[in-house]
Structures are given as C-alpha cells and as structure tokens.
C-alpha cells in the first residue's frame, strides 16, 4: 500500500506528515526519535496500513517539517502540542493510539499528560526516561547537581554535530552513518544498503543549531562542565525542564505496550550516551566518582513511573536487539503491535 507524503499547515507550523491506510480505520500515530524523521517508519507503515490509518509526522526542524525553535523550557510540550495541532488540522477528532520511539516516547507521554482525550493506548519503543536524558539519578529522577549539569545541548558530541550539519555520508567514528550503524541498532546488525541510505537521508535533514539540535548550552562549575540552555531538543530532554512523573497521576492511565531491546546502548541503565556512564568508564576525563555524579538508571526510572500509574503495562524485551526494535525485528514488532492494538 502506498504512502502519501505531504505538508499539512497547522495553527503552529507547517508539518510534514506521511500517511497510509484508510482514514476510516483506527488511527495509529507514529512519533520519531531524535536525529531521525518519519522516514524511519515507512516499512512499518506499509505493513500496518491494511489495518490502521497510520500517520507519522516530522518534528519541527526535523525531516521536511518547517524549522521552528523548540522552547526547551516547556520540556517536550512544543512537540506534543505540534502533534495535537496536526490532529486538529487533519480532522482527527477522536482518541488515537500513539507510538513513540526513543525521544518520541517522551513526546507521546506528554501528549497523554496534556491532551489526555487524544490518547487511547500508548506504545513506547525504546522510550526515554520520564526524567529526560542525563543529569538525574535514582528512581525518582532527582538531579545530580543543582544546575542539572550533565544534561542539555552541551552534551552532544561536537564532531557529530559538525558532521550532521555538513551532510557527511562517510564512515568516520563520529559520522551520522557510523552512529546509525553502531548505536541505533545492535552491534553487528546490517542494514539493507538502500534502507541505510534512506535512513541516513532522514538523519541528515535534522536542523543543526541552538534552535533545534542539539540546542544552546551554558557552562557549569559541576562536572562535566556543561548545563542546559533554554532552546533545542537536548535541552527539552533535560530534567531541568522535563518531569513526566505526572503520567502516573492521570485520571485514566492508558494501557501501555513497552518494547525495548536488551542491547540498547542509548536508552539504558548504563547508557553509552550518559556522560556520567562515560566518565565512569574513563572515556570522559575528570569524572568525580559515583558518589558525586551517579549514572542515570533510565529504564528503571521509566518502569517506576509506569508502575506507579497502576495501569495495564506490558513490557517486552527483545533479545539481540538495540535501540530500534521496529527496524531490527520488523516482523515480530508488527505482530506484537497488532496484538496489543486489537485486544
């Protein structure tokens, strides 16, 4: 089944959206992760279009959507409000099932918190912690430092950002292609060459700068010397601005399917993107030790919030799988998704 790709003007911005399936079928919303776009969902959309009306937008400043500043002081609410505005513009009035991959998991959680009437069920795929990325510890997401050092725009690798901005398609250690191969999927996973180029295209459409990715930064007297700024994606994911523990307090907590890989290096209790974990391993110099700067238990934090909500939660861990279950195990992922959505 074909995928229709177009721009949809909303009252917030001009959003690029991929759409497949019969609009009369139940709507399934697919929300991308960081440094990606809706193109990563095309194969899944084709698989599901016979049963669902599937829509997959690009974030502001990502893919082919309009470039607009992400106000990080709202956490990811700019992005979830963009999604709600898109649903309005497309005339989708009833609740939808929403799937969020990686940082997209935070976006659909925020959609459920701020727009509870919009969400029927949630699928969290390798979703980020409800306390954001970096700078927090413990199951309650308490900050490691008063200024939330270790999170925000300054945590992104500057060489990777430069390669992204330059449209680098090479294979250097910090290139987008190497990052795609080494971290988006489990080590040893091999993409179909045409799909790899398509996904790389999606990554390279990320707008690089203080406004979108990774965002601005401030210096800190606390290790590792950087603290969050106020704009851009990585700051929106800082625990300074993002606290989604309120999901557990909703009057109606939607059923949740949580799928993650056992070899995920990005969202993990020992994440290779957590500067505290890298410091602990000796990769980032000057680490002051676990007592001063403990690592972030991302998976455990999410589990604690989901458990506190008291709703129906199904957690599935895929063996031999990294950060992208829908890419690494597409058949199983589609089957598990269908089973959950048609119960």
CSV table of C-alpha atoms in Angstrom, one decimal:
chain,number,residue,atom,x,y,z
A,1,UNK,CA,0.0,0.0,0.0
A,2,UNK,CA,1.3,3.4,-0.9
A,3,UNK,CA,2.3,6.2,1.5
A,4,UNK,CA,1.1,9.7,0.9
A,5,UNK,CA,3.7,12.3,2.0
A,6,UNK,CA,2.7,16.0,2.2
A,7,UNK,CA,2.9,19.2,4.2
A,8,UNK,CA,-0.1,20.0,6.5
A,9,UNK,CA,-0.4,23.6,7.6
A,10,UNK,CA,-1.5,23.8,11.3
A,11,UNK,CA,-2.0,26.7,13.6
A,12,UNK,CA,1.5,26.1,15.0
A,13,UNK,CA,3.7,25.4,12.0
A,14,UNK,CA,3.9,23.7,8.6
A,15,UNK,CA,4.2,20.0,9.4
A,16,UNK,CA,5.4,17.3,7.0
A,17,UNK,CA,3.5,14.0,7.5
A,18,UNK,CA,3.5,10.6,6.0
A,19,UNK,CA,0.1,8.9,5.8
A,20,UNK,CA,-1.1,5.4,4.8
A,21,UNK,CA,-4.2,3.3,5.2
A,22,UNK,CA,-7.9,4.0,5.2
A,23,UNK,CA,-8.8,7.2,7.1
A,24,UNK,CA,-11.9,5.3,8.3
A,25,UNK,CA,-9.8,2.8,10.1
A,26,UNK,CA,-8.5,3.4,13.7
A,27,UNK,CA,-5.7,6.0,13.7
A,28,UNK,CA,-2.2,5.0,14.7
A,29,UNK,CA,0.2,7.9,15.3
A,30,UNK,CA,3.9,7.2,14.9
A,31,UNK,CA,6.3,9.6,16.5
A,32,UNK,CA,10.0,9.7,15.6
A,33,UNK,CA,13.1,9.8,17.8
A,34,UNK,CA,15.9,12.3,18.0
A,35,UNK,CA,18.1,12.8,14.9
A,36,UNK,CA,15.8,10.9,12.7
A,37,UNK,CA,12.5,11.5,10.8
A,38,UNK,CA,9.3,9.8,9.9
A,39,UNK,CA,11.1,8.1,7.0
A,40,UNK,CA,12.3,5.5,9.6
A,41,UNK,CA,8.7,4.3,9.8
A,42,UNK,CA,8.0,3.7,6.2
A,43,UNK,CA,8.3,-0.1,6.2
A,44,UNK,CA,6.2,-0.4,9.4
A,45,UNK,CA,3.6,1.9,7.9
A,46,UNK,CA,3.3,-0.3,4.8
A,47,UNK,CA,2.9,-3.4,6.9
A,48,UNK,CA,0.2,-1.8,9.1
A,49,UNK,CA,-1.8,0.2,6.5
A,50,UNK,CA,-4.2,-2.7,5.8
A,51,UNK,CA,-5.5,-2.5,9.4
A,52,UNK,CA,-4.9,1.1,10.5
A,53,UNK,CA,-4.9,4.7,9.4
A,54,UNK,CA,-1.2,5.4,10.0
A,55,UNK,CA,0.2,8.9,10.3
A,56,UNK,CA,3.8,9.8,11.0
A,57,UNK,CA,4.8,13.5,11.3
A,58,UNK,CA,8.3,15.0,11.3
A,59,UNK,CA,9.2,17.1,14.4
A,60,UNK,CA,9.7,20.9,13.8
A,61,UNK,CA,13.1,21.3,12.4
A,62,UNK,CA,13.5,17.7,11.5
A,63,UNK,CA,12.9,15.9,8.2
A,64,UNK,CA,10.8,18.1,6.0
A,65,UNK,CA,8.8,20.0,8.6
A,66,UNK,CA,9.2,23.7,9.0
A,67,UNK,CA,12.2,24.8,11.0
A,68,UNK,CA,11.0,26.4,14.2
A,69,UNK,CA,12.7,26.9,17.6
A,70,UNK,CA,12.0,24.3,20.3
A,71,UNK,CA,11.3,26.1,23.5
A,72,UNK,CA,13.1,23.8,25.9
A,73,UNK,CA,11.7,25.5,29.0
A,74,UNK,CA,8.5,23.6,28.2
A,75,UNK,CA,10.2,20.2,28.1
A,76,UNK,CA,8.8,18.4,25.0
A,77,UNK,CA,5.5,20.2,25.1
A,78,UNK,CA,6.2,22.2,22.0
A,79,UNK,CA,6.5,18.8,20.1
A,80,UNK,CA,3.4,17.2,21.7
A,81,UNK,CA,1.4,20.4,21.1
A,82,UNK,CA,2.5,20.3,17.5
A,83,UNK,CA,1.1,16.7,17.2
A,84,UNK,CA,-2.2,17.8,18.8
A,85,UNK,CA,-2.4,20.7,16.3
A,86,UNK,CA,-1.7,18.3,13.4
A,87,UNK,CA,-4.5,16.0,14.5
A,88,UNK,CA,-6.8,19.0,14.6
A,89,UNK,CA,-5.7,20.1,11.1
A,90,UNK,CA,-6.3,16.6,9.7
A,91,UNK,CA,-9.7,16.5,11.2
A,92,UNK,CA,-8.9,13.6,13.5
A,93,UNK,CA,-11.1,14.2,16.5
A,94,UNK,CA,-11.3,11.0,18.5
A,95,UNK,CA,-8.6,9.4,20.6
A,96,UNK,CA,-5.7,7.8,18.7
A,97,UNK,CA,-3.2,5.0,19.5
A,98,UNK,CA,0.2,6.6,19.8
A,99,UNK,CA,3.6,5.0,19.3
A,100,UNK,CA,6.7,6.9,20.3
A,101,UNK,CA,10.3,5.7,19.5
A,102,UNK,CA,13.1,6.9,21.8
A,103,UNK,CA,12.6,10.7,22.4
A,104,UNK,CA,9.3,10.2,20.6
A,105,UNK,CA,8.2,8.1,23.6
A,106,UNK,CA,8.6,11.3,25.8
A,107,UNK,CA,6.5,13.2,23.2
A,108,UNK,CA,3.6,10.7,23.3
A,109,UNK,CA,3.8,10.6,27.1
A,110,UNK,CA,3.5,14.4,27.2
A,111,UNK,CA,0.6,14.2,24.7
A,112,UNK,CA,-1.2,11.8,27.1
A,113,UNK,CA,-0.5,14.2,30.1
A,114,UNK,CA,-1.5,17.4,28.4
A,115,UNK,CA,-4.1,16.1,26.0
A,116,UNK,CA,-5.5,13.0,27.7
A,117,UNK,CA,-8.6,12.9,25.4
A,118,UNK,CA,-6.3,12.4,22.4
A,119,UNK,CA,-4.7,9.1,23.5
A,120,UNK,CA,-6.4,5.7,23.7
A,121,UNK,CA,-3.3,3.5,24.1
A,122,UNK,CA,0.4,4.1,24.2
A,123,UNK,CA,3.3,2.1,22.6
A,124,UNK,CA,6.7,3.1,24.0
A,125,UNK,CA,9.5,1.8,21.8
A,126,UNK,CA,12.9,2.2,23.4
A,127,UNK,CA,11.4,5.2,25.1
A,128,UNK,CA,13.5,7.7,27.0
A,129,UNK,CA,13.2,8.2,30.8
A,130,UNK,CA,10.3,10.4,32.0
A,131,UNK,CA,13.1,12.4,33.7
A,132,UNK,CA,14.8,13.2,30.4
A,133,UNK,CA,18.4,12.4,29.4
A,134,UNK,CA,21.3,12.9,31.7
A,135,UNK,CA,21.7,14.9,34.9
A,136,UNK,CA,19.4,12.8,37.1
A,137,UNK,CA,19.7,9.6,39.2
A,138,UNK,CA,17.5,7.4,41.3
A,139,UNK,CA,14.1,6.1,40.6
A,140,UNK,CA,12.6,9.5,41.5
A,141,UNK,CA,14.8,11.3,38.9
A,142,UNK,CA,16.5,13.6,41.4
A,143,UNK,CA,19.1,16.0,39.9
A,144,UNK,CA,22.7,15.1,40.3
A,145,UNK,CA,23.6,18.8,40.5
A,146,UNK,CA,21.6,21.9,41.3
A,147,UNK,CA,22.1,23.3,37.8
A,148,UNK,CA,21.3,19.9,36.1
A,149,UNK,CA,24.9,19.6,34.9
A,150,UNK,CA,25.5,16.7,32.5
A,151,UNK,CA,22.3,17.3,30.5
A,152,UNK,CA,21.3,19.6,27.7
A,153,UNK,CA,22.7,20.9,24.4
A,154,UNK,CA,26.3,20.8,25.6
A,155,UNK,CA,26.2,17.0,26.0
A,156,UNK,CA,26.1,16.3,22.2
A,157,UNK,CA,29.4,15.4,20.6
A,158,UNK,CA,30.5,18.5,18.7
A,159,UNK,CA,32.2,16.4,16.0
A,160,UNK,CA,28.9,14.5,15.3
A,161,UNK,CA,27.0,17.8,15.2
A,162,UNK,CA,29.5,19.2,12.7
A,163,UNK,CA,29.3,16.1,10.5
A,164,UNK,CA,25.5,16.3,10.7
A,165,UNK,CA,25.5,19.9,9.6
A,166,UNK,CA,27.9,19.2,6.8
A,167,UNK,CA,25.8,16.3,5.4
A,168,UNK,CA,28.7,13.9,6.0
A,169,UNK,CA,27.9,10.5,4.4
A,170,UNK,CA,31.3,9.0,5.3
A,171,UNK,CA,32.3,6.3,7.9
A,172,UNK,CA,34.4,8.2,10.3
A,173,UNK,CA,33.9,7.3,14.0
A,174,UNK,CA,31.7,10.4,14.7
A,175,UNK,CA,29.8,10.4,11.4
A,176,UNK,CA,26.0,10.0,11.2
A,177,UNK,CA,26.4,6.8,9.3
A,178,UNK,CA,28.7,5.2,11.9
A,179,UNK,CA,26.3,6.4,14.6
A,180,UNK,CA,23.4,4.8,12.8
A,181,UNK,CA,25.2,1.5,12.4
A,182,UNK,CA,26.8,1.4,15.9
A,183,UNK,CA,24.1,2.8,18.2
A,184,UNK,CA,20.7,3.0,16.5
A,185,UNK,CA,20.8,-0.8,16.2
A,186,UNK,CA,22.7,-3.6,18.0
A,187,UNK,CA,26.4,-4.1,17.1
A,188,UNK,CA,26.7,-6.4,14.1
A,189,UNK,CA,23.3,-5.6,12.7
A,190,UNK,CA,23.5,-4.9,8.9
A,191,UNK,CA,21.1,-2.7,7.1
A,192,UNK,CA,19.9,-3.3,3.6
A,193,UNK,CA,22.0,-0.8,1.6
A,194,UNK,CA,19.1,1.1,0.2
A,195,UNK,CA,17.4,1.4,3.5
A,196,UNK,CA,20.6,2.6,5.1
A,197,UNK,CA,20.9,5.4,2.6
A,198,UNK,CA,17.2,6.3,3.2
A,199,UNK,CA,17.6,6.4,6.9
A,200,UNK,CA,20.8,8.4,6.6
A,201,UNK,CA,18.9,10.9,4.4
A,202,UNK,CA,16.4,11.3,7.3
A,203,UNK,CA,19.2,11.9,9.8
A,204,UNK,CA,20.9,14.5,7.7
A,205,UNK,CA,17.7,16.6,7.4
A,206,UNK,CA,18.0,17.4,11.1
A,207,UNK,CA,18.4,21.2,11.5
A,208,UNK,CA,21.6,21.8,13.4
A,209,UNK,CA,21.8,24.8,15.7
A,210,UNK,CA,20.8,26.3,19.0
A,211,UNK,CA,17.2,26.4,17.9
A,212,UNK,CA,16.6,22.7,17.1
A,213,UNK,CA,19.5,20.2,17.6
A,214,UNK,CA,21.2,20.0,19.9
A,215,UNK,CA,20.3,23.3,21.4
A,216,UNK,CA,22.2,26.0,23.2
A,217,UNK,CA,24.3,25.4,26.3
A,218,UNK,CA,25.6,27.0,29.4
A,219,UNK,CA,28.8,26.3,31.3
A,220,UNK,CA,28.8,24.8,34.8
A,221,UNK,CA,31.2,24.6,37.7
A,222,UNK,CA,30.0,21.0,38.2
A,223,UNK,CA,31.4,18.1,36.2
A,224,UNK,CA,31.3,17.7,33.2
A,225,UNK,CA,31.3,21.5,32.8
A,226,UNK,CA,28.0,21.9,30.8
A,227,UNK,CA,24.5,22.6,31.9
A,228,UNK,CA,21.3,23.1,29.9
A,229,UNK,CA,20.4,26.1,27.9
A,230,UNK,CA,16.8,27.1,27.0
A,231,UNK,CA,16.2,26.1,23.4
A,232,UNK,CA,16.6,23.0,21.3
A,233,UNK,CA,15.9,19.3,21.6
A,234,UNK,CA,18.6,18.2,24.0
A,235,UNK,CA,17.7,20.9,26.4
A,236,UNK,CA,14.0,19.9,26.1
A,237,UNK,CA,15.1,16.5,27.3
A,238,UNK,CA,17.0,17.9,30.3
A,239,UNK,CA,15.4,17.0,33.7
A,240,UNK,CA,15.6,20.8,34.4
A,241,UNK,CA,12.5,21.1,32.2
A,242,UNK,CA,11.2,17.5,31.7
A,243,UNK,CA,9.4,15.7,34.5
A,244,UNK,CA,6.8,13.3,33.3
A,245,UNK,CA,6.1,11.5,36.6
A,246,UNK,CA,2.6,13.1,36.4
A,247,UNK,CA,1.7,10.4,33.9
A,248,UNK,CA,1.1,8.2,36.9
A,249,UNK,CA,-1.5,10.7,38.3
A,250,UNK,CA,-3.8,10.8,35.2
A,251,UNK,CA,-7.4,10.1,36.0
A,252,UNK,CA,-7.3,7.4,33.3
A,253,UNK,CA,-3.9,5.9,32.6
A,254,UNK,CA,-3.9,4.5,29.1
A,255,UNK,CA,-2.8,0.9,28.5
A,256,UNK,CA,0.9,0.8,27.6
A,257,UNK,CA,2.9,-1.6,25.5
A,258,UNK,CA,6.7,-1.1,26.1
A,259,UNK,CA,9.1,-2.7,23.7
A,260,UNK,CA,12.8,-2.4,24.1
A,261,UNK,CA,16.0,-4.2,23.1
A,262,UNK,CA,18.4,-6.0,25.5
A,263,UNK,CA,21.4,-4.4,23.8
A,264,UNK,CA,20.2,-0.8,23.7
A,265,UNK,CA,23.2,1.5,24.1
A,266,UNK,CA,21.3,4.7,24.0
A,267,UNK,CA,18.4,4.3,26.5
A,268,UNK,CA,19.7,2.0,29.2
A,269,UNK,CA,20.6,2.0,32.9
A,270,UNK,CA,24.2,2.0,31.6
A,271,UNK,CA,23.7,4.3,28.6
A,272,UNK,CA,26.7,5.0,26.4
A,273,UNK,CA,25.3,8.5,25.8
A,274,UNK,CA,25.1,9.3,29.5
A,275,UNK,CA,28.2,11.4,30.3
A,276,UNK,CA,28.3,10.0,33.9
A,277,UNK,CA,28.5,6.5,32.5
A,278,UNK,CA,31.2,7.5,30.0
A,279,UNK,CA,33.1,9.2,32.9
A,280,UNK,CA,32.8,6.1,35.0
A,281,UNK,CA,34.3,4.1,32.1
A,282,UNK,CA,37.2,6.7,31.7
A,283,UNK,CA,36.0,7.9,28.3
A,284,UNK,CA,35.2,11.5,29.6
A,285,UNK,CA,38.1,12.8,31.8
A,286,UNK,CA,37.8,14.2,35.3
A,287,UNK,CA,35.0,12.0,36.5
A,288,UNK,CA,34.5,12.8,40.2
A,289,UNK,CA,33.1,9.4,41.1
A,290,UNK,CA,29.8,7.7,41.6
A,291,UNK,CA,29.1,9.4,44.9
A,292,UNK,CA,29.3,12.9,43.3
A,293,UNK,CA,27.9,12.1,39.9
A,294,UNK,CA,26.0,8.9,39.8
A,295,UNK,CA,24.7,7.4,36.5
A,296,UNK,CA,21.1,7.6,35.3
A,297,UNK,CA,19.0,4.4,35.5
A,298,UNK,CA,16.9,5.4,32.5
A,299,UNK,CA,15.0,2.1,32.1
A,300,UNK,CA,14.3,1.7,35.8
A,301,UNK,CA,13.1,5.3,36.0
A,302,UNK,CA,10.5,4.7,33.3
A,303,UNK,CA,9.4,1.4,34.8
A,304,UNK,CA,8.9,3.1,38.2
A,305,UNK,CA,6.6,5.7,36.7
A,306,UNK,CA,4.6,3.2,34.7
A,307,UNK,CA,4.2,1.0,37.8
A,308,UNK,CA,3.1,4.0,39.9
A,309,UNK,CA,0.3,4.7,37.4
A,310,UNK,CA,-1.3,1.3,38.3
A,311,UNK,CA,-2.5,0.8,34.7
A,312,UNK,CA,-2.1,-2.0,32.3
A,313,UNK,CA,1.6,-2.2,31.3
A,314,UNK,CA,3.1,-4.9,29.1
A,315,UNK,CA,6.9,-4.8,28.9
A,316,UNK,CA,8.6,-6.9,26.2
A,317,UNK,CA,12.4,-7.1,25.9
A,318,UNK,CA,13.7,-8.3,22.5
A,319,UNK,CA,16.9,-10.4,22.7
A,320,UNK,CA,19.7,-9.4,20.3
A,321,UNK,CA,18.2,-6.0,19.7
A,322,UNK,CA,19.4,-2.5,20.1
A,323,UNK,CA,17.6,0.8,20.1
A,324,UNK,CA,15.3,0.2,17.1
A,325,UNK,CA,13.1,-2.9,17.5
A,326,UNK,CA,10.9,-1.9,14.6
A,327,UNK,CA,14.0,-1.9,12.3
A,328,UNK,CA,15.8,-4.9,13.8
A,329,UNK,CA,12.9,-7.2,14.2
A,330,UNK,CA,10.2,-5.8,11.9
A,331,UNK,CA,8.0,-8.9,11.6
A,332,UNK,CA,7.9,-9.5,15.3
A,333,UNK,CA,7.4,-5.9,16.1
A,334,UNK,CA,4.4,-5.5,13.8
A,335,UNK,CA,2.9,-8.7,15.2
A,336,UNK,CA,3.3,-7.5,18.8
A,337,UNK,CA,1.9,-4.1,17.9
A,338,UNK,CA,-1.2,-5.6,16.1
A,339,UNK,CA,-1.9,-7.9,19.0
A,340,UNK,CA,-1.8,-5.1,21.5
A,341,UNK,CA,-3.9,-2.7,19.4
A,342,UNK,CA,-6.6,-5.2,18.6
A,343,UNK,CA,-7.2,-6.7,22.0
